[in-house]
mmCIF file of C-alpha atoms and ligand atoms in Angstrom:
data_model
loop_
_atom_site.group_PDB
_atom_site.id
_atom_site.type_symbol
_atom_site.label_atom_id
_atom_site.label_comp_id
_atom_site.label_asym_id
_atom_site.label_seq_id
_atom_site.Cartn_x
_atom_site.Cartn_y
_atom_site.Cartn_z
ATOM 1 C CA UNK A 1 12.293 13.226 -12.383
ATOM 2 C CA UNK A 2 9.369 14.625 -10.420
ATOM 3 C CA UNK A 3 9.495 18.090 -9.655
ATOM 4 C CA UNK A 4 7.541 20.182 -7.184
ATOM 5 C CA UNK A 5 5.347 22.958 -8.365
ATOM 6 C CA UNK A 6 6.697 26.641 -8.217
ATOM 7 C CA UNK A 7 3.488 27.767 -6.659
ATOM 8 C CA UNK A 8 2.591 24.212 -4.848
ATOM 9 C CA UNK A 9 -0.865 23.884 -3.644
ATOM 10 C CA UNK A 10 -1.115 23.128 0.323
ATOM 11 C CA UNK A 11 -3.684 20.457 1.482
ATOM 12 C CA UNK A 12 -2.751 20.301 5.328
ATOM 13 C CA UNK A 13 -5.211 17.464 5.961
ATOM 14 C CA UNK A 14 -6.155 15.352 2.796
ATOM 15 C CA UNK A 15 -9.707 13.699 2.966
ATOM 16 C CA UNK A 16 -8.640 10.922 0.578
ATOM 17 C CA UNK A 17 -10.765 11.437 -2.971
ATOM 18 C CA UNK A 18 -8.416 10.431 -5.422
ATOM 19 C CA UNK A 19 -9.137 10.576 -9.356
ATOM 20 C CA UNK A 20 -7.396 9.058 -12.189
ATOM 21 C CA UNK A 21 -8.805 10.489 -15.369
ATOM 22 C CA UNK A 22 -7.595 8.413 -18.647
ATOM 23 C CA UNK A 23 -4.164 7.682 -16.897
ATOM 24 C CA UNK A 24 -1.453 6.329 -19.080
ATOM 25 C CA UNK A 25 2.263 5.605 -18.110
ATOM 26 C CA UNK A 26 5.338 4.229 -19.251
ATOM 27 C CA UNK A 27 8.617 3.841 -17.189
ATOM 28 C CA UNK A 28 10.673 3.698 -20.727
ATOM 29 C CA UNK A 29 9.186 5.788 -23.849
ATOM 30 C CA UNK A 30 7.453 3.380 -26.025
ATOM 31 C CA UNK A 31 6.395 0.824 -23.475
ATOM 32 C CA UNK A 32 3.030 1.592 -22.014
ATOM 33 C CA UNK A 33 2.484 0.244 -18.891
ATOM 34 C CA UNK A 34 -0.939 1.705 -17.899
ATOM 35 C CA UNK A 35 -3.282 2.309 -20.532
ATOM 36 C CA UNK A 36 -6.222 4.821 -20.348
ATOM 37 C CA UNK A 37 -7.230 3.853 -16.405
ATOM 38 C CA UNK A 38 -9.873 5.957 -15.086
ATOM 39 C CA UNK A 39 -11.100 5.351 -11.350
ATOM 40 C CA UNK A 40 -12.248 7.120 -8.157
ATOM 41 C CA UNK A 41 -11.094 6.066 -4.907
ATOM 42 C CA UNK A 42 -13.703 7.910 -2.432
ATOM 43 C CA UNK A 43 -12.463 9.459 0.623
ATOM 44 C CA UNK A 44 -12.734 7.195 3.842
ATOM 45 C CA UNK A 45 -13.584 3.861 1.731
ATOM 46 C CA UNK A 46 -11.354 0.913 0.992
ATOM 47 C CA UNK A 47 -10.531 0.293 -2.345
ATOM 48 C CA UNK A 48 -8.588 -3.103 -3.515
ATOM 49 C CA UNK A 49 -6.688 -3.592 -6.579
ATOM 50 C CA UNK A 50 -6.266 -7.219 -7.956
ATOM 51 C CA UNK A 51 -4.727 -8.411 -10.687
ATOM 52 C CA UNK A 52 -1.818 -11.100 -12.079
ATOM 53 C CA UNK A 53 1.558 -10.292 -11.253
ATOM 54 C CA UNK A 54 3.237 -7.798 -13.336
ATOM 55 C CA UNK A 55 -0.019 -6.217 -14.204
ATOM 56 C CA UNK A 56 0.500 -2.903 -13.054
ATOM 57 C CA UNK A 57 -0.950 -2.513 -9.819
ATOM 58 C CA UNK A 58 2.298 -1.373 -7.961
ATOM 59 C CA UNK A 59 3.032 1.159 -10.605
ATOM 60 C CA UNK A 60 -0.769 2.390 -10.118
ATOM 61 C CA UNK A 61 0.214 3.187 -6.416
ATOM 62 C CA UNK A 62 3.345 4.564 -7.335
ATOM 63 C CA UNK A 63 1.253 7.120 -9.342
ATOM 64 C CA UNK A 64 -0.935 8.146 -6.825
ATOM 65 C CA UNK A 65 1.589 8.980 -4.280
ATOM 66 C CA UNK A 66 3.545 10.798 -7.190
ATOM 67 C CA UNK A 67 6.736 8.696 -7.184
ATOM 68 C CA UNK A 68 6.125 9.201 -10.626
ATOM 69 C CA UNK A 69 4.321 11.339 -12.828
ATOM 70 C CA UNK A 70 1.876 9.878 -15.540
ATOM 71 C CA UNK A 71 2.546 10.200 -19.180
ATOM 72 C CA UNK A 72 -0.872 11.036 -20.259
ATOM 73 C CA UNK A 73 -4.258 12.036 -18.153
ATOM 74 C CA UNK A 74 -4.064 13.172 -14.589
ATOM 75 C CA UNK A 75 -4.446 12.184 -11.032
ATOM 76 C CA UNK A 76 -6.385 14.638 -8.766
ATOM 77 C CA UNK A 77 -6.301 14.434 -5.039
ATOM 78 C CA UNK A 78 -9.259 16.137 -3.008
ATOM 79 C CA UNK A 79 -9.800 17.717 -6.556
ATOM 80 C CA UNK A 80 -6.329 19.288 -6.885
ATOM 81 C CA UNK A 81 -4.096 17.931 -9.431
ATOM 82 C CA UNK A 82 -1.538 15.960 -7.824
ATOM 83 C CA UNK A 83 1.699 17.720 -9.817
ATOM 84 C CA UNK A 84 0.413 21.152 -7.706
ATOM 85 C CA UNK A 85 -0.113 19.658 -4.391
ATOM 86 C CA UNK A 86 3.110 20.395 -2.394
ATOM 87 C CA UNK A 87 5.470 17.360 -1.695
ATOM 88 C CA UNK A 88 5.418 17.804 2.202
ATOM 89 C CA UNK A 89 1.612 17.401 2.130
ATOM 90 C CA UNK A 90 1.973 14.438 -0.221
ATOM 91 C CA UNK A 91 4.554 12.686 2.311
ATOM 92 C CA UNK A 92 2.653 13.704 5.320
ATOM 93 C CA UNK A 93 -0.569 12.680 4.012
ATOM 94 C CA UNK A 94 -0.121 9.292 2.337
ATOM 95 C CA UNK A 95 1.183 6.631 4.079
ATOM 96 C CA UNK A 96 2.910 3.079 1.894
ATOM 97 C CA UNK A 97 3.526 0.107 3.435
ATOM 98 C CA UNK A 98 4.972 -1.717 0.480
ATOM 99 C CA UNK A 99 6.170 -4.718 -1.123
ATOM 100 C CA UNK A 100 9.476 -3.786 -0.490
ATOM 101 C CA UNK A 101 10.345 -2.828 3.052
ATOM 102 C CA UNK A 102 13.209 -0.709 3.193
ATOM 103 C CA UNK A 103 15.425 -0.518 6.195
ATOM 104 C CA UNK A 104 18.224 1.763 6.688
ATOM 105 C CA UNK A 105 21.389 1.677 8.630
ATOM 106 C CA UNK A 106 20.376 2.578 12.230
ATOM 107 C CA UNK A 107 18.541 0.753 15.405
ATOM 108 C CA UNK A 108 15.092 -0.294 15.105
ATOM 109 C CA UNK A 109 13.546 2.513 16.830
ATOM 110 C CA UNK A 110 15.128 4.866 14.541
ATOM 111 C CA UNK A 111 13.812 2.707 11.669
ATOM 112 C CA UNK A 112 10.254 3.049 13.187
ATOM 113 C CA UNK A 113 10.421 6.978 13.726
ATOM 114 C CA UNK A 114 11.371 7.424 10.256
ATOM 115 C CA UNK A 115 8.335 9.073 9.357
ATOM 116 C CA UNK A 116 8.247 11.465 12.751
ATOM 117 C CA UNK A 117 11.879 12.047 13.838
ATOM 118 C CA UNK A 118 10.515 13.442 17.143
ATOM 119 C CA UNK A 119 8.437 10.410 18.205
ATOM 120 C CA UNK A 120 9.055 9.366 21.569
ATOM 121 C CA UNK A 121 10.458 6.410 22.861
ATOM 122 C CA UNK A 122 7.238 5.386 24.264
ATOM 123 C CA UNK A 123 4.985 6.461 20.803
ATOM 124 C CA UNK A 124 7.832 3.788 19.320
ATOM 125 C CA UNK A 125 6.909 0.896 21.369
ATOM 126 C CA UNK A 126 3.231 1.793 21.201
ATOM 127 C CA UNK A 127 3.362 1.669 17.196
ATOM 128 C CA UNK A 128 5.484 -1.317 17.581
ATOM 129 C CA UNK A 129 3.055 -3.031 19.971
ATOM 130 C CA UNK A 130 -0.195 -2.213 17.363
ATOM 131 C CA UNK A 131 2.332 -3.764 14.352
ATOM 132 C CA UNK A 132 2.681 -6.833 16.495
ATOM 133 C CA UNK A 133 6.198 -6.251 16.357
ATOM 134 C CA UNK A 134 7.086 -5.395 20.148
ATOM 135 C CA UNK A 135 7.697 -9.139 20.945
ATOM 136 C CA UNK A 136 10.241 -10.238 18.339
ATOM 137 C CA UNK A 137 12.130 -6.500 18.846
ATOM 138 C CA UNK A 138 12.502 -6.929 22.759
ATOM 139 C CA UNK A 139 13.936 -10.876 21.885
ATOM 140 C CA UNK A 140 16.794 -8.851 20.122
ATOM 141 C CA UNK A 141 20.190 -8.277 21.543
ATOM 142 C CA UNK A 142 19.520 -4.863 22.479
ATOM 143 C CA UNK A 143 15.900 -4.562 21.625
ATOM 144 C CA UNK A 144 15.037 -1.394 20.294
ATOM 145 C CA UNK A 145 18.536 -0.179 20.067
ATOM 146 C CA UNK A 146 19.701 -3.174 18.055
ATOM 147 C CA UNK A 147 21.110 -1.961 14.638
ATOM 148 C CA UNK A 148 19.916 -3.177 11.217
ATOM 149 C CA UNK A 149 20.953 -2.508 7.444
ATOM 150 C CA UNK A 150 24.472 -2.964 6.665
ATOM 151 C CA UNK A 151 26.727 -4.190 9.416
ATOM 152 C CA UNK A 152 23.645 -5.301 11.707
ATOM 153 C CA UNK A 153 21.812 -7.808 12.278
ATOM 154 C CA UNK A 154 19.139 -8.727 9.294
ATOM 155 C CA UNK A 155 15.627 -9.436 9.970
ATOM 156 C CA UNK A 156 13.179 -12.056 8.316
ATOM 157 C CA UNK A 157 10.606 -10.578 5.550
ATOM 158 C CA UNK A 158 7.692 -10.776 7.846
ATOM 159 C CA UNK A 159 9.294 -8.834 10.716
ATOM 160 C CA UNK A 160 10.355 -6.280 8.039
ATOM 161 C CA UNK A 161 7.027 -5.640 7.239
ATOM 162 C CA UNK A 162 5.906 -5.165 10.712
ATOM 163 C CA UNK A 163 8.683 -2.570 11.263
ATOM 164 C CA UNK A 164 6.961 -0.920 8.086
ATOM 165 C CA UNK A 165 3.452 -0.914 9.468
ATOM 166 C CA UNK A 166 4.787 0.644 12.963
ATOM 167 C CA UNK A 167 6.386 3.193 10.867
ATOM 168 C CA UNK A 168 2.895 3.876 8.971
ATOM 169 C CA UNK A 169 1.311 3.978 12.356
ATOM 170 C CA UNK A 170 3.619 6.370 13.725
ATOM 171 C CA UNK A 171 3.004 8.765 10.546
ATOM 172 C CA UNK A 172 -0.945 8.346 10.866
ATOM 173 C CA UNK A 173 -1.307 9.125 7.109
ATOM 174 C CA UNK A 174 -4.853 10.178 6.173
ATOM 175 C CA UNK A 175 -4.126 7.781 2.618
ATOM 176 C CA UNK A 176 -2.864 4.660 3.452
ATOM 177 C CA UNK A 177 -1.401 2.297 0.647
ATOM 178 C CA UNK A 178 -0.766 -1.430 1.301
ATOM 179 C CA UNK A 179 1.067 -3.011 -1.071
ATOM 180 C CA UNK A 180 0.895 -6.988 -0.283
ATOM 181 C CA UNK A 181 3.913 -8.869 -0.256
ATOM 182 C CA UNK A 182 3.750 -11.674 -2.476
ATOM 183 C CA UNK A 183 6.498 -13.841 -0.331
ATOM 184 C CA UNK A 184 4.633 -16.350 1.307
ATOM 185 C CA UNK A 185 4.767 -16.238 5.078
ATOM 186 C CA UNK A 186 3.829 -18.580 7.835
ATOM 187 C CA UNK A 187 0.172 -18.347 8.858
ATOM 188 C CA UNK A 188 0.857 -17.443 12.271
ATOM 189 C CA UNK A 189 3.180 -14.273 10.708
ATOM 190 C CA UNK A 190 0.519 -13.567 8.289
ATOM 191 C CA UNK A 191 -2.384 -13.639 11.021
ATOM 192 C CA UNK A 192 -0.098 -11.155 12.973
ATOM 193 C CA UNK A 193 0.508 -8.875 10.437
ATOM 194 C CA UNK A 194 -3.048 -8.990 9.041
ATOM 195 C CA UNK A 195 -4.259 -8.021 12.369
ATOM 196 C CA UNK A 196 -1.632 -5.148 12.690
ATOM 197 C CA UNK A 197 -3.184 -4.030 9.397
ATOM 198 C CA UNK A 198 -6.792 -4.156 10.747
ATOM 199 C CA UNK A 199 -5.499 -1.680 13.542
ATOM 200 C CA UNK A 200 -4.190 0.851 11.119
ATOM 201 C CA UNK A 201 -7.167 0.930 8.420
ATOM 202 C CA UNK A 202 -9.709 2.679 11.075
ATOM 203 C CA UNK A 203 -10.994 5.866 9.835
ATOM 204 C CA UNK A 204 -8.569 6.167 6.820
ATOM 205 C CA UNK A 205 -8.716 6.231 3.247
ATOM 206 C CA UNK A 206 -7.365 2.920 2.031
ATOM 207 C CA UNK A 207 -5.932 1.531 -1.283
ATOM 208 C CA UNK A 208 -4.753 -2.284 -0.674
ATOM 209 C CA UNK A 209 -3.263 -4.312 -3.150
ATOM 210 C CA UNK A 210 -4.225 -7.787 -2.318
ATOM 211 C CA UNK A 211 -3.015 -11.174 -3.837
ATOM 212 C CA UNK A 212 -4.905 -13.247 -1.321
ATOM 213 C CA UNK A 213 -8.471 -11.853 -2.186
ATOM 214 C CA UNK A 214 -9.808 -13.007 1.362
ATOM 215 C CA UNK A 215 -7.764 -10.140 2.570
ATOM 216 C CA UNK A 216 -9.971 -7.406 0.454
ATOM 217 C CA UNK A 217 -13.452 -9.189 1.976
ATOM 218 C CA UNK A 218 -13.803 -5.383 3.481
ATOM 219 C CA UNK A 219 -13.114 -3.619 0.540
ATOM 220 C CA UNK A 220 -15.772 -1.016 -0.202
ATOM 221 C CA UNK A 221 -14.644 -1.096 -4.365
ATOM 222 C CA UNK A 222 -12.549 -3.583 -6.019
ATOM 223 C CA UNK A 223 -10.969 -3.096 -9.683
ATOM 224 C CA UNK A 224 -9.125 -5.610 -11.798
ATOM 225 C CA UNK A 225 -6.105 -4.453 -13.573
ATOM 226 C CA UNK A 226 -4.979 -6.792 -16.637
ATOM 227 C CA UNK A 227 -1.856 -5.539 -18.780
ATOM 228 C CA UNK A 228 -2.161 -2.417 -17.560
ATOM 229 C CA UNK A 229 -5.944 -1.787 -18.237
ATOM 230 C CA UNK A 230 -9.020 -1.368 -15.774
ATOM 231 C CA UNK A 231 -10.646 -4.340 -16.564
ATOM 232 C CA UNK A 232 -13.617 -4.541 -13.983
ATOM 233 C CA UNK A 233 -14.682 -2.441 -11.127
ATOM 234 C CA UNK A 234 -17.457 -2.927 -8.474
ATOM 235 C CA UNK A 235 -18.065 -4.480 -5.247
ATOM 236 C CA UNK A 236 -17.149 -8.042 -4.305
ATOM 237 C CA UNK A 237 -21.109 -9.082 -4.839
ATOM 238 C CA UNK A 238 -21.367 -7.309 -7.978
ATOM 239 C CA UNK A 239 -17.882 -8.684 -9.680
ATOM 240 C CA UNK A 240 -19.195 -12.387 -8.426
ATOM 241 C CA UNK A 241 -22.495 -12.031 -9.924
ATOM 242 C CA UNK A 242 -21.113 -11.128 -13.117
ATOM 243 C CA UNK A 243 -18.750 -13.838 -13.448
ATOM 244 C CA UNK A 244 -15.853 -12.137 -14.882
ATOM 245 C CA UNK A 245 -12.381 -11.904 -14.484
ATOM 246 C CA UNK A 246 -12.414 -11.385 -10.596
ATOM 247 C CA UNK A 247 -14.739 -14.507 -10.259
ATOM 248 C CA UNK A 248 -12.134 -16.383 -11.988
ATOM 249 C CA UNK A 249 -9.736 -15.343 -9.788
ATOM 250 C CA UNK A 250 -12.095 -15.831 -6.579
ATOM 251 C CA UNK A 251 -12.692 -19.269 -7.892
ATOM 252 C CA UNK A 252 -9.158 -20.249 -8.731
ATOM 253 C CA UNK A 253 -8.127 -19.291 -5.174
ATOM 254 C CA UNK A 254 -11.293 -21.266 -3.329
ATOM 255 C CA UNK A 255 -10.733 -24.213 -5.576
ATOM 256 C CA UNK A 256 -7.080 -24.241 -4.330
ATOM 257 C CA UNK A 257 -8.362 -23.688 -0.999
ATOM 258 C CA UNK A 258 -10.692 -26.518 -1.149
ATOM 259 C CA UNK A 259 -7.817 -28.544 -2.282
ATOM 260 C CA UNK A 260 -5.666 -27.798 0.642
ATOM 261 C CA UNK A 261 -8.937 -28.852 2.866
ATOM 262 C CA UNK A 262 -9.539 -32.090 1.372
HETATM 263 N N1 ATP B 1 10.934 0.722 -12.517
HETATM 264 C C1 ATP B 1 10.891 0.259 -13.461
HETATM 265 N N2 ATP B 1 11.138 0.481 -14.860
HETATM 266 C C2 ATP B 1 10.810 -0.425 -15.718
HETATM 267 N N3 ATP B 1 9.914 -1.499 -15.847
HETATM 268 C C3 ATP B 1 9.127 -1.446 -14.908
HETATM 269 C C4 ATP B 1 9.382 -0.708 -13.341
HETATM 270 N N4 ATP B 1 8.599 -1.367 -12.652
HETATM 271 C C5 ATP B 1 7.930 -2.060 -12.926
HETATM 272 N N5 ATP B 1 7.982 -2.087 -14.148
HETATM 273 C C6 ATP B 1 7.310 -2.973 -15.349
HETATM 274 O O1 ATP B 1 6.209 -2.496 -15.221
HETATM 275 C C7 ATP B 1 5.065 -3.507 -15.317
HETATM 276 C C8 ATP B 1 4.051 -3.386 -14.150
HETATM 277 O O2 ATP B 1 4.741 -3.792 -12.855
HETATM 278 P P1 ATP B 1 3.868 -3.606 -11.435
HETATM 279 O O3 ATP B 1 5.108 -3.659 -10.654
HETATM 280 O O4 ATP B 1 3.332 -2.269 -11.762
HETATM 281 O O5 ATP B 1 3.313 -5.000 -11.335
HETATM 282 P P2 ATP B 1 2.292 -5.540 -10.603
HETATM 283 O O6 ATP B 1 0.750 -5.840 -10.699
HETATM 284 O O7 ATP B 1 2.568 -4.745 -8.944
HETATM 285 O O8 ATP B 1 2.868 -7.001 -10.208
HETATM 286 P P3 ATP B 1 3.299 -7.897 -8.930
HETATM 287 O O9 ATP B 1 1.618 -8.559 -8.483
HETATM 288 O O10 ATP B 1 4.196 -8.791 -9.211
HETATM 289 O O11 ATP B 1 3.551 -6.787 -7.889
HETATM 290 C C9 ATP B 1 6.021 -5.036 -15.486
HETATM 291 O O12 ATP B 1 5.988 -5.296 -16.701
HETATM 292 C C10 ATP B 1 7.348 -4.498 -14.660
HETATM 293 O O13 ATP B 1 8.323 -5.447 -15.168
HETATM 294 MG MG1 MG B 2 3.426 -5.067 -7.378
#
């Protein structure tokens, strides 16, 4: 349903100043999912989104990438209304490593160069190495030529996620959106993924959704979404001092960790 403007504005290189002004959204008429959310993501910063499952976090990033149009309010990127921006520029500048990784039928190499079909094999391998995926790929029967998707071999959730990180590394987006997987992974895989993501973060505008709050320790700004509403916004230190919702979420996780350590 999303349509490109007839006279789209071109932004070759987005800086990544993203603003939501009184944004509302519903997937189905009469069922508001996002309610009057206003926030600013500053270019070059890392912006964290936290909140319980079903709160509307993934919906917000879908709107930021214009996978859907807002039903109320407005979103701008670098001051330009997102509805006016050329599709090409949105796709090139915004990369998403999402909760559900999509692999299509083809080789591993093709899946990695999806965002840049002209990428050379050297570039594909380089990206896979930074994504901590090279090791498992080389152990597959046909390495980078191994077919995945229907009829091909299947990969684990953690392996798929590293493929999608490699894909984002090739894309080199100015704005990188990370939607953390809820599926639990073993600690070793999780560390590898975290290290891959750290490589990717350098010099970009980052919007990161995390369930494990420790992933957001580097965030410049954090917001808490609850039931489609923006409840809190600030730095980690500020939100901890305020002893509100972020503090409660943080305390719950620290207590759980403490329990494990005992
Ligand atoms: N395509 C869709 N059509 C209709 N409703 C949807 C759709 N996608 C999500 N929803 C609903 O919108 C609400 C917010 O979903 P969203 O995926 O944004 O939550 P979330 O905060 O990302 O949750 P999680 O932490 O589990 O990923 C949920 O009630 C969900 O059921
Ligand atoms: Mg989600």
